[in-house]
Tab-separated table of C-alpha atoms in Angstrom:
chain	number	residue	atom	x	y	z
A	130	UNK	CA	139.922	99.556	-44.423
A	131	UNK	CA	140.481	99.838	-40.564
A	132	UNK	CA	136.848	99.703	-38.525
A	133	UNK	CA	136.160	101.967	-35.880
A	134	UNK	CA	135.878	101.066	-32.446
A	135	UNK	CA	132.386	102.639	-32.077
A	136	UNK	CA	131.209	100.317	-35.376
A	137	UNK	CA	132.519	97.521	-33.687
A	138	UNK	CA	130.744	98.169	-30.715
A	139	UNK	CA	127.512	99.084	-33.074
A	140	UNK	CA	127.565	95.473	-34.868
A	141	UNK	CA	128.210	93.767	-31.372
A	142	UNK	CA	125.162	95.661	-29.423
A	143	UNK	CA	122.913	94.913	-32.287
A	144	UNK	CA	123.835	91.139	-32.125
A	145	UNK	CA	123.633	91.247	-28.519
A	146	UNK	CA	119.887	92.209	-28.578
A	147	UNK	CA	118.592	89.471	-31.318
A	148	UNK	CA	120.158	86.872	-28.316
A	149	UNK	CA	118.687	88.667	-25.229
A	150	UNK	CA	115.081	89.630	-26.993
A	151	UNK	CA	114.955	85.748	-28.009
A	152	UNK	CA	116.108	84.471	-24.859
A	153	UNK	CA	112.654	86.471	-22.960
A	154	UNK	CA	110.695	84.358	-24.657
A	155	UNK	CA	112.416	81.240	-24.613
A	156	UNK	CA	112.540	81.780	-20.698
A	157	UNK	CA	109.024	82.738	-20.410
A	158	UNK	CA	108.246	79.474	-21.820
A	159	UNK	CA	110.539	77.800	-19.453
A	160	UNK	CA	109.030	79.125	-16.534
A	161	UNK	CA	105.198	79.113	-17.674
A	162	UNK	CA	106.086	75.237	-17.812
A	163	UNK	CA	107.875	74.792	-14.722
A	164	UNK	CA	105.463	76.712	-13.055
A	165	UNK	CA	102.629	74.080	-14.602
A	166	UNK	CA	105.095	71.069	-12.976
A	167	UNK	CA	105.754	72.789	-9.510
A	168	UNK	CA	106.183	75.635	-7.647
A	169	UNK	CA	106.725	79.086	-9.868
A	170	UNK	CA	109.604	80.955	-9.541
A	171	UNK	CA	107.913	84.332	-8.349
A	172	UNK	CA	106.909	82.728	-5.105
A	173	UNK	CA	110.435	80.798	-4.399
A	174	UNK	CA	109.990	78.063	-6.809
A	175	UNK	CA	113.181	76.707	-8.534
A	176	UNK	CA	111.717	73.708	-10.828
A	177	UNK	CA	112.545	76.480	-13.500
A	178	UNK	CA	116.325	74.300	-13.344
A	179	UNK	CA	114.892	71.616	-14.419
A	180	UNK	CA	113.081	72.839	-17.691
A	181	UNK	CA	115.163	72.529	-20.810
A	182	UNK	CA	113.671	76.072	-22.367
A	183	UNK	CA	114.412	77.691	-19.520
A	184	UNK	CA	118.483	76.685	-20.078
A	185	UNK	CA	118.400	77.607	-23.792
A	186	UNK	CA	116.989	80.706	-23.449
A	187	UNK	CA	119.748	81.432	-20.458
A	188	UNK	CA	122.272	79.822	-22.512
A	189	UNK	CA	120.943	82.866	-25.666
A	190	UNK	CA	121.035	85.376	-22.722
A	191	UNK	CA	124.459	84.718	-21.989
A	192	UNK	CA	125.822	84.887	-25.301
A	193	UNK	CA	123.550	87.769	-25.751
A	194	UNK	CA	125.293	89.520	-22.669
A	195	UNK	CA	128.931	88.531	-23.744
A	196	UNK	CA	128.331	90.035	-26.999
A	197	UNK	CA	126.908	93.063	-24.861
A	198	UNK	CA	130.167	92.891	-22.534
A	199	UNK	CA	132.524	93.367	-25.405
A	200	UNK	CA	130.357	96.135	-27.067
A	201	UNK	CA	131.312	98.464	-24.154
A	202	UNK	CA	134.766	97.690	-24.456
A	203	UNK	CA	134.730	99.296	-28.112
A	204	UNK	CA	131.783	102.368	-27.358
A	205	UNK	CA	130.430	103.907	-24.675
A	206	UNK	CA	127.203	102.939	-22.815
A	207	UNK	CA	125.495	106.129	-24.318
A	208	UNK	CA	125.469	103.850	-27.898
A	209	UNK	CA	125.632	100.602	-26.480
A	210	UNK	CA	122.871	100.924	-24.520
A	211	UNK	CA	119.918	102.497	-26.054
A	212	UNK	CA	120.541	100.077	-28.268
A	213	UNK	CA	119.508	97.478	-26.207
A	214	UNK	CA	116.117	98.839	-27.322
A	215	UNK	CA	116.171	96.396	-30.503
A	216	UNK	CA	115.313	93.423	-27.418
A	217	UNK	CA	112.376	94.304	-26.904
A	218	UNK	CA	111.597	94.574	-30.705
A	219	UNK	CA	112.802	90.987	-31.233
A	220	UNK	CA	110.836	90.061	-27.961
A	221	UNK	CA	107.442	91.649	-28.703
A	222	UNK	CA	107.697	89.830	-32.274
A	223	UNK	CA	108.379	86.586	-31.387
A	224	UNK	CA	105.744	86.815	-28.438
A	225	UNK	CA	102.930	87.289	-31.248
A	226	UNK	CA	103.946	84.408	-32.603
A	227	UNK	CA	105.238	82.024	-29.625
A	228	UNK	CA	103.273	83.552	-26.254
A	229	UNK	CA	100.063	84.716	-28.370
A	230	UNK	CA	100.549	88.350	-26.807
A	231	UNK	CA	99.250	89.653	-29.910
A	232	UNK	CA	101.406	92.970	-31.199
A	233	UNK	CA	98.861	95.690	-32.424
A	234	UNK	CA	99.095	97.874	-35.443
A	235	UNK	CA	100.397	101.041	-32.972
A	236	UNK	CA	102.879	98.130	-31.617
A	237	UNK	CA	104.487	98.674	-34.948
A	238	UNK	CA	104.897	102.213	-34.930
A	239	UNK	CA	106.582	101.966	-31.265
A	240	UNK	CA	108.719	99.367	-33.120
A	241	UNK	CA	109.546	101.823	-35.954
A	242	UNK	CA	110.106	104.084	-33.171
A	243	UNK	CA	112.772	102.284	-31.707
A	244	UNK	CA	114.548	102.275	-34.307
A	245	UNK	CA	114.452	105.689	-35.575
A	246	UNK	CA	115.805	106.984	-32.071
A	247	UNK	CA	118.988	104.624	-31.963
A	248	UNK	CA	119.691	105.716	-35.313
A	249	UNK	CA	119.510	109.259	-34.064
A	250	UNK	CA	122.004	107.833	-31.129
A	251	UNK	CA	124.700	105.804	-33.430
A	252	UNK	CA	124.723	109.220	-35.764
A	253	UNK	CA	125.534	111.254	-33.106
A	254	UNK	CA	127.459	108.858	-30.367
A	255	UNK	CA	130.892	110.365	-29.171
A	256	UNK	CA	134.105	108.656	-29.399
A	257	UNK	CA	134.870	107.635	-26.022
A	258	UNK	CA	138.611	108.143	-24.184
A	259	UNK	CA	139.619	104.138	-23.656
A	260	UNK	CA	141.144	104.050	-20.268
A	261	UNK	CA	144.756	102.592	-20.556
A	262	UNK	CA	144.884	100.445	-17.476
A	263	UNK	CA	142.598	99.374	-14.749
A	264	UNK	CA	144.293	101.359	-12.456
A	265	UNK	CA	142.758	104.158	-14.756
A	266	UNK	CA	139.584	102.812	-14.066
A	267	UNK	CA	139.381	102.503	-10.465
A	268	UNK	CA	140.716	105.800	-9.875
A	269	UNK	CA	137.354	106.839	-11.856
A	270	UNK	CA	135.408	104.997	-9.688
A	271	UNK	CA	136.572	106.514	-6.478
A	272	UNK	CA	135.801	110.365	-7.851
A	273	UNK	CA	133.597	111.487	-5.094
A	274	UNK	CA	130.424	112.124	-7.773
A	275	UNK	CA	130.703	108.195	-8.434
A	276	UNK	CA	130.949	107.021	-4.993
A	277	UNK	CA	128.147	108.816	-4.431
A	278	UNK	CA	125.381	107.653	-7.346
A	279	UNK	CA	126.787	103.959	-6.135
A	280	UNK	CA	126.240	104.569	-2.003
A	281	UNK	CA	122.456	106.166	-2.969
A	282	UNK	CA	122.382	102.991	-5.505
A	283	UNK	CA	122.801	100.126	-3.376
A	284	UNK	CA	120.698	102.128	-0.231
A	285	UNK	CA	117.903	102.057	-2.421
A	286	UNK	CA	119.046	98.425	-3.784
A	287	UNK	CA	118.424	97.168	0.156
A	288	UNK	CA	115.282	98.843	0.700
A	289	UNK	CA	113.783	97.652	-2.171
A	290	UNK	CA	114.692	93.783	-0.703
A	291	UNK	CA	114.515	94.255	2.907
A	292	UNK	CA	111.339	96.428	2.849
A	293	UNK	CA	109.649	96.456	-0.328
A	294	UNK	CA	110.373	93.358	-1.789
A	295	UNK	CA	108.006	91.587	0.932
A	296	UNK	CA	105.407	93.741	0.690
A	297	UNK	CA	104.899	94.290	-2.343
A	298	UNK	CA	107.331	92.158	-4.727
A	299	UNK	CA	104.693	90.488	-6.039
A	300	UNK	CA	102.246	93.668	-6.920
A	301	UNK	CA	104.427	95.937	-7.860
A	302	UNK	CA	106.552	95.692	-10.852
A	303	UNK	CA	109.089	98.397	-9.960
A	304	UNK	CA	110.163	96.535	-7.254
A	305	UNK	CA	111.779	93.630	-8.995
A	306	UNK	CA	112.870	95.816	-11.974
A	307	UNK	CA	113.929	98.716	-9.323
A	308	UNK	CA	116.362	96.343	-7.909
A	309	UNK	CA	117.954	94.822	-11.430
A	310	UNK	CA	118.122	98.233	-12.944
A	311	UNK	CA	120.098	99.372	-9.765
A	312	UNK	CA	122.462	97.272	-10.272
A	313	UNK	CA	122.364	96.894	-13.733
A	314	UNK	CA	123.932	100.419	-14.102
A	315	UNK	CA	126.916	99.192	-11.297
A	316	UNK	CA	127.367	96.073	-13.671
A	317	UNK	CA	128.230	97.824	-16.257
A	318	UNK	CA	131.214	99.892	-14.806
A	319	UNK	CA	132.547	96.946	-13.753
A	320	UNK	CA	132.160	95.084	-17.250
A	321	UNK	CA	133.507	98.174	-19.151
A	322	UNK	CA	137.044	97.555	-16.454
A	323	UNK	CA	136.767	93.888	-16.929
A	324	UNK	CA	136.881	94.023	-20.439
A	325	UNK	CA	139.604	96.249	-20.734
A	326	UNK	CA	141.345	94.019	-18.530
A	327	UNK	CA	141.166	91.076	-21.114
A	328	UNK	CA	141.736	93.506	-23.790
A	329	UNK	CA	144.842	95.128	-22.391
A	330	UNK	CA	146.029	91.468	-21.332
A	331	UNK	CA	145.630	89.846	-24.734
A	332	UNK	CA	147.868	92.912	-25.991
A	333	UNK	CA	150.485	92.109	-23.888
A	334	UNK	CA	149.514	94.375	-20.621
A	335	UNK	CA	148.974	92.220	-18.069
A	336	UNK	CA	146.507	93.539	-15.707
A	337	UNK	CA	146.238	90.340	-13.678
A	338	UNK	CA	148.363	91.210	-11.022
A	339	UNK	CA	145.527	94.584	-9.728
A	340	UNK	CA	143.845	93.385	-6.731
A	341	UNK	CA	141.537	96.205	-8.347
A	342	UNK	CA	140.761	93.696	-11.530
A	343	UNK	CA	139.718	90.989	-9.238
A	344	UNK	CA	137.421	92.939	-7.055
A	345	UNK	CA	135.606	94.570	-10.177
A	346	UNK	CA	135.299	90.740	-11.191
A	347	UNK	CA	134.107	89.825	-7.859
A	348	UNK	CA	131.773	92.622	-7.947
A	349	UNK	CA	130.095	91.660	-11.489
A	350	UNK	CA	129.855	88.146	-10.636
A	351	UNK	CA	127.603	89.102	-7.464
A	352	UNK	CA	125.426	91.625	-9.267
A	353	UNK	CA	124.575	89.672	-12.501
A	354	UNK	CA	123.464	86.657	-10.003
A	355	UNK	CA	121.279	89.073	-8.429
A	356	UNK	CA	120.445	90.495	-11.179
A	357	UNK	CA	119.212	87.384	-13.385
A	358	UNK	CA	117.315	86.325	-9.601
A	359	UNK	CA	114.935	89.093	-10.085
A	360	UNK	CA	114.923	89.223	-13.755
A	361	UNK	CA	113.169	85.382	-13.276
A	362	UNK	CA	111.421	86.862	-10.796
A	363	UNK	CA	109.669	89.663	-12.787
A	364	UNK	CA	109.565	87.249	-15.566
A	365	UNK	CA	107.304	84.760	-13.885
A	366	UNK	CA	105.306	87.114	-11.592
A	367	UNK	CA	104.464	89.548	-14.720
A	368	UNK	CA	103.523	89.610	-18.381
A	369	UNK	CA	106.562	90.020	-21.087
A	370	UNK	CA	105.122	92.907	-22.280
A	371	UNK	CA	105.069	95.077	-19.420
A	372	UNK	CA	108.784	93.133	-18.417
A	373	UNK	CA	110.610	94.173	-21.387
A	374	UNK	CA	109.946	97.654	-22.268
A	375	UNK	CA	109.789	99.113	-18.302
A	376	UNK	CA	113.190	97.248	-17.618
A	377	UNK	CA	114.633	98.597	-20.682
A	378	UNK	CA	113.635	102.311	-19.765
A	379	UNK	CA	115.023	102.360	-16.193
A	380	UNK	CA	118.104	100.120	-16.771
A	381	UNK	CA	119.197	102.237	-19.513
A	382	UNK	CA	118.391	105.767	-17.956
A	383	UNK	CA	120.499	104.826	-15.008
A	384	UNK	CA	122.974	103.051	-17.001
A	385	UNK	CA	123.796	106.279	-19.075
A	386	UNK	CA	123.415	108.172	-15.784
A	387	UNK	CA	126.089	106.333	-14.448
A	388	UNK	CA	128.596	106.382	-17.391
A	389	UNK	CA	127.913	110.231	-17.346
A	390	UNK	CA	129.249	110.310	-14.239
A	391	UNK	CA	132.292	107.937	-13.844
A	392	UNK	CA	133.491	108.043	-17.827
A	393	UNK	CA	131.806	111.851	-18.493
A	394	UNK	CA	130.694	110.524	-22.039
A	395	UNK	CA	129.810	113.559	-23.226
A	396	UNK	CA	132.729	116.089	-22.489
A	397	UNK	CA	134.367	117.140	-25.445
A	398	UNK	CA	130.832	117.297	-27.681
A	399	UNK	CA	129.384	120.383	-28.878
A	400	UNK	CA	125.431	121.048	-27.578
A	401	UNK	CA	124.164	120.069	-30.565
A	402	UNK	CA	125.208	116.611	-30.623
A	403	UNK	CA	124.281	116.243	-26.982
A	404	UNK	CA	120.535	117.369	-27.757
A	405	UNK	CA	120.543	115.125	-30.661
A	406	UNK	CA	121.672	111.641	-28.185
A	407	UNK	CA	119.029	113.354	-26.091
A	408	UNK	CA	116.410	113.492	-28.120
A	409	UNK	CA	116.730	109.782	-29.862
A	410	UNK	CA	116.883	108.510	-26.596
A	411	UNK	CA	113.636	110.139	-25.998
A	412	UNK	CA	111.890	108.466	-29.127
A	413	UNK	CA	113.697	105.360	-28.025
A	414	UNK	CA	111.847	105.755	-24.668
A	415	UNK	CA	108.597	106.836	-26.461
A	416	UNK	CA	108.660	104.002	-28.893
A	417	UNK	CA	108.959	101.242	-25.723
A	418	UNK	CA	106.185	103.327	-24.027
A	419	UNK	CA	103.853	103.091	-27.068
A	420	UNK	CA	104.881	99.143	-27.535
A	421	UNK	CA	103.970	98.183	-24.401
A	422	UNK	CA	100.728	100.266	-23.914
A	423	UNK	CA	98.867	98.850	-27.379
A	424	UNK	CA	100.381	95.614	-26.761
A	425	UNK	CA	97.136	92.938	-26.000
A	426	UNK	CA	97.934	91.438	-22.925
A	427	UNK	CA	97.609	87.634	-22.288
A	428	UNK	CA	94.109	86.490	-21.779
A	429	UNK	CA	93.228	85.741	-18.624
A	430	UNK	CA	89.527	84.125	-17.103
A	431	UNK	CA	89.639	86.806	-14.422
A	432	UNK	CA	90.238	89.697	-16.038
A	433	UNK	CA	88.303	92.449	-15.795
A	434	UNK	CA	89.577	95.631	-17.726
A	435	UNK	CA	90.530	97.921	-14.837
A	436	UNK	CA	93.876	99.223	-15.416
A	437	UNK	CA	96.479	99.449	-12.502
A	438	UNK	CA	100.771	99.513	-11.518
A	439	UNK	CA	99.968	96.647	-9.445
A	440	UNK	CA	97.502	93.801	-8.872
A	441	UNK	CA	96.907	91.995	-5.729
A	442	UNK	CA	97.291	88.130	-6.349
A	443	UNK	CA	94.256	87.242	-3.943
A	444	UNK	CA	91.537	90.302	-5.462
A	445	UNK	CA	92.897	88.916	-8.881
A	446	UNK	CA	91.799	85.788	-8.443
A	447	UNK	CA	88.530	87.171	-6.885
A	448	UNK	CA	87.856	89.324	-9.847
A	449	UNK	CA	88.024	92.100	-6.943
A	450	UNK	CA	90.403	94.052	-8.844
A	451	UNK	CA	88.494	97.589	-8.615
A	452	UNK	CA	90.726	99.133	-5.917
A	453	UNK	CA	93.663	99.781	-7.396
A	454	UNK	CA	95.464	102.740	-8.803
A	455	UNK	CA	94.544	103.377	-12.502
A	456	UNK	CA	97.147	102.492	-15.431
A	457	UNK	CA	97.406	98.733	-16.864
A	458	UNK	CA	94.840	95.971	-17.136
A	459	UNK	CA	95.414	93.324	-14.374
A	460	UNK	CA	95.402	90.922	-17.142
A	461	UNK	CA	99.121	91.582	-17.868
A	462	UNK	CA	100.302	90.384	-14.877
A	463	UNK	CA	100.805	86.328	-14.227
């Protein structure tokens, strides 16, 4: 009995996210303990290097993402990547336990949540068109509608760094993610060519010789560096719980966004089965939302229960804390 290449890319995705939701927390440890020893990582620090945790949970996050890699090879991102949803499941869980950021009773029902909406998504996912060659590929990634979402992409990637990043990198939590989820959603056009690179090379179709292989390479390389820079970033500078879930959300939005575009996942399916994707990925997105707002944050001495986006480091440790725009207690952030 032959298994489908979107059940492959199901069991795959689903592995992927036990690794990645267990390496959060195994990094989080890392860096609360490095940032004990030295300098922390969300002002410059890199002691983080030298702090055993930190490598296992990279080492989890890299199998995690290799899993993850070849899951995109089999199904497209509209599966693949809701399901990435399951992370922050493993990683709220094993924070009660390991970080003490105690999951509440409506925690479970965004958990539930989760899951409901990417079964709603693997019911209804559409078999995706496998490109034959990179060549195939590339010439998807030069349509004009592509070029475009990547030009507006990486603008907003370098004024979130140049501009933002000093200003407010360290209040604001859509900074940091802003910039990963950017360039999460490039990563993962590149990884879907890479990987059907190796897969059409291990058949016999050598795709070594495309200068076009080796510049998505070259590409992915670049933005997953950049991309796990920030990620420690966020990590360090902010609580897990606020981490997880609001990365998840806009890395996955403009991850399916951009597979729209460049692979147009969903031509071919009728409008029912498109409202169906839509609407788990909506209880996906609900479920994270209702995680991470009845999550208890970390206890903090300062804290003092007014809700905000952003914190400034020097009012937090002031207790003056009042001035800020209304949403999430400062005691979330690190």
């Amino acid at each position: 009995m032959s298994v489908s290449s979107n059940t492959r890319g199901l069991i795959l995705a689903v592995v992927s996210s036990g690794f990645i939701g267990a390496s959060f927390i195994l990094k989080k440890i890392g860096l609360k303990r490095a940032g004990a020893a030295g300098t922390r990582a969300g002002v410059g620090g890199y002691t983080y290097l030298l702090e055993p945790l930190w490598w296992a949970g990279m080492i989890m996050m890299i199998l995690g993402e290799v899993a993850n890699f070849i899951a995109y090879v089999f199904a497209p991102a509209v599966l693949v990547t809701p399901l990435g949803a399951l992370s922050i499941i493993v990683s709220a869980v094993l924070a009660h336990f390991l970080l003490k950021e105690r999951l509440q009773k409506m925690g479970v029902l965004g958990c539930v949540s989760c899951i409901v909406g990417s079964v709603v998504i693997v019911i209804h996912a559409p078999q995706e068109h496998t490109p034959s060659s990179v060549l195939e590929v590339w010439n998807l990634a030069t349509q004009p509608a592509f070029l475009f979402y990547a030009a507006a992409s990486l603008s907003a990637v370098l004024a979130l760094v140049l501009h933002f990043e000093p200003r407010y990198g360290q209040t604001n939590i859509l900074v940091y993610l802003g910039i990963c989820s950017l360039m999460g959603s490039l990563t993962v056009v590149s990884i879907k060519a890479i990987g059907i690179a190796i897969k059409l090379t291990l058949e016999g179709i050598s795709q070594l010789a495309y200068p076009q292989t080796w510049f998505f390479i070259s590409v992915a390389v670049v933005l997953v560096i950049t991309q796990l820079n920030y990620l420690n970033k966020a990590l360090d500078t902010f609580n897990t719980a606020i981490v997880s879930p609001i990365y998840y959300v806009m890395f996955t939005t403009l991850t399916i966004i951009a597979s729209a575009i460049m692979f147009k996942d969903w031509s071919g399916q009728d409008v029912s089965s498109i409202a169906s994707e839509i609407c788990g990925f909506i209880t996906v997105l609900s479920g994270t939302i209702i995680l991470h707002s009845t999550k208890e944050q970390e206890p903090t001495s300062n804290a003092s229960g007014t809700i905000s986006w952003y914190v400034n480091v020097d009012s937090m440790k002031n207790i003056e804390d009042d001035h800020f725009v209304t949403l999430h207690g400062p005691e979330c952030f690190q």
